[in-house]
Amino acid sequence: NRGTSYELYIGILDAVNAAYNEIYSERVGISVEEWLTLDRDDDIQADMYTRGRFGIPRAISIAEPD
């Protein structure tokens, strides 16, 4: 425990995830709401998803510190 409250931790994690979603959606020219509802079983939407994330993987570690 490094003294950070759980509420602050979750708030920051949510902000980081929101930033990723904003970047991904902007890269393919759609809104964040549209990004979040992409159907990856649909070939066109799956392509948009892949293009949006290309080169910017979401790599967030939520491992507990020692």
GROMACS .gro file of C-alpha atoms in nm:
model
   66
    1ASN     CA    1   0.000   0.000   0.000
    2ARG     CA    2   0.148   0.329  -0.107
    3GLY     CA    3  -0.117   0.543   0.056
    4THR     CA    4  -0.342   0.591  -0.246
    5SER     CA    5  -0.711   0.551  -0.180
    6TYR     CA    6  -0.900   0.292  -0.381
    7GLU     CA    7  -1.136   0.563  -0.507
    8LEU     CA    8  -0.845   0.768  -0.645
    9TYR     CA    9  -0.691   0.458  -0.800
   10ILE     CA   10  -1.016   0.366  -0.978
   11GLY     CA   11  -1.069   0.727  -1.089
   12ILE     CA   12  -0.726   0.742  -1.249
   13LEU     CA   13  -0.767   0.400  -1.409
   14ASP     CA   14  -1.099   0.515  -1.558
   15ALA     CA   15  -0.934   0.835  -1.689
   16VAL     CA   16  -0.652   0.640  -1.854
   17ASN     CA   17  -0.898   0.399  -2.018
   18ALA     CA   18  -1.109   0.692  -2.138
   19ALA     CA   19  -0.800   0.853  -2.292
   20TYR     CA   20  -0.717   0.535  -2.482
   21ASN     CA   21  -1.075   0.513  -2.610
   22GLU     CA   22  -1.064   0.877  -2.721
   23ILE     CA   23  -0.738   0.827  -2.911
   24TYR     CA   24  -0.861   0.507  -3.076
   25SER     CA   25  -1.192   0.660  -3.184
   26GLU     CA   26  -1.028   0.975  -3.321
   27ARG     CA   27  -0.793   0.765  -3.532
   28VAL     CA   28  -1.086   0.611  -3.721
   29GLY     CA   29  -1.308   0.920  -3.722
   30ILE     CA   30  -1.589   0.810  -3.492
   31SER     CA   31  -1.713   0.915  -3.149
   32VAL     CA   32  -1.605   0.742  -2.831
   33GLU     CA   33  -1.961   0.613  -2.790
   34GLU     CA   34  -1.945   0.457  -3.137
   35TRP     CA   35  -1.601   0.314  -3.059
   36LEU     CA   36  -1.731   0.145  -2.746
   37THR     CA   37  -2.013  -0.023  -2.941
   38LEU     CA   38  -1.808  -0.156  -3.232
   39ASP     CA   39  -1.904  -0.512  -3.320
   40ARG     CA   40  -1.579  -0.699  -3.380
   41ASP     CA   41  -1.773  -0.984  -3.540
   42ASP     CA   42  -1.860  -0.747  -3.827
   43ASP     CA   43  -1.570  -0.731  -4.076
   44ILE     CA   44  -1.592  -0.355  -4.136
   45GLN     CA   45  -1.616  -0.269  -3.768
   46ALA     CA   46  -1.341  -0.517  -3.681
   47ASP     CA   47  -1.116  -0.342  -3.933
   48MET     CA   48  -1.194  -0.006  -3.772
   49TYR     CA   49  -1.110  -0.153  -3.432
   50THR     CA   50  -0.779  -0.290  -3.557
   51ARG     CA   51  -0.685   0.038  -3.731
   52GLY     CA   52  -0.776   0.241  -3.424
   53ARG     CA   53  -0.556   0.037  -3.192
   54PHE     CA   54  -0.268  -0.019  -3.438
   55GLY     CA   55   0.063   0.079  -3.280
   56ILE     CA   56  -0.094   0.192  -2.951
   57PRO     CA   57  -0.171  -0.116  -2.743
   58ARG     CA   58  -0.361  -0.071  -2.420
   59ALA     CA   59  -0.108  -0.208  -2.172
   60ILE     CA   60  -0.216  -0.121  -1.820
   61SER     CA   61  -0.082  -0.326  -1.533
   62ILE     CA   62  -0.301  -0.353  -1.226
   63ALA     CA   63  -0.055  -0.567  -1.035
   64GLU     CA   64  -0.029  -0.511  -0.662
   65PRO     CA   65   0.296  -0.345  -0.551
   66ASP     CA   66   0.518  -0.537  -0.311
   0.00000   0.00000   0.00000
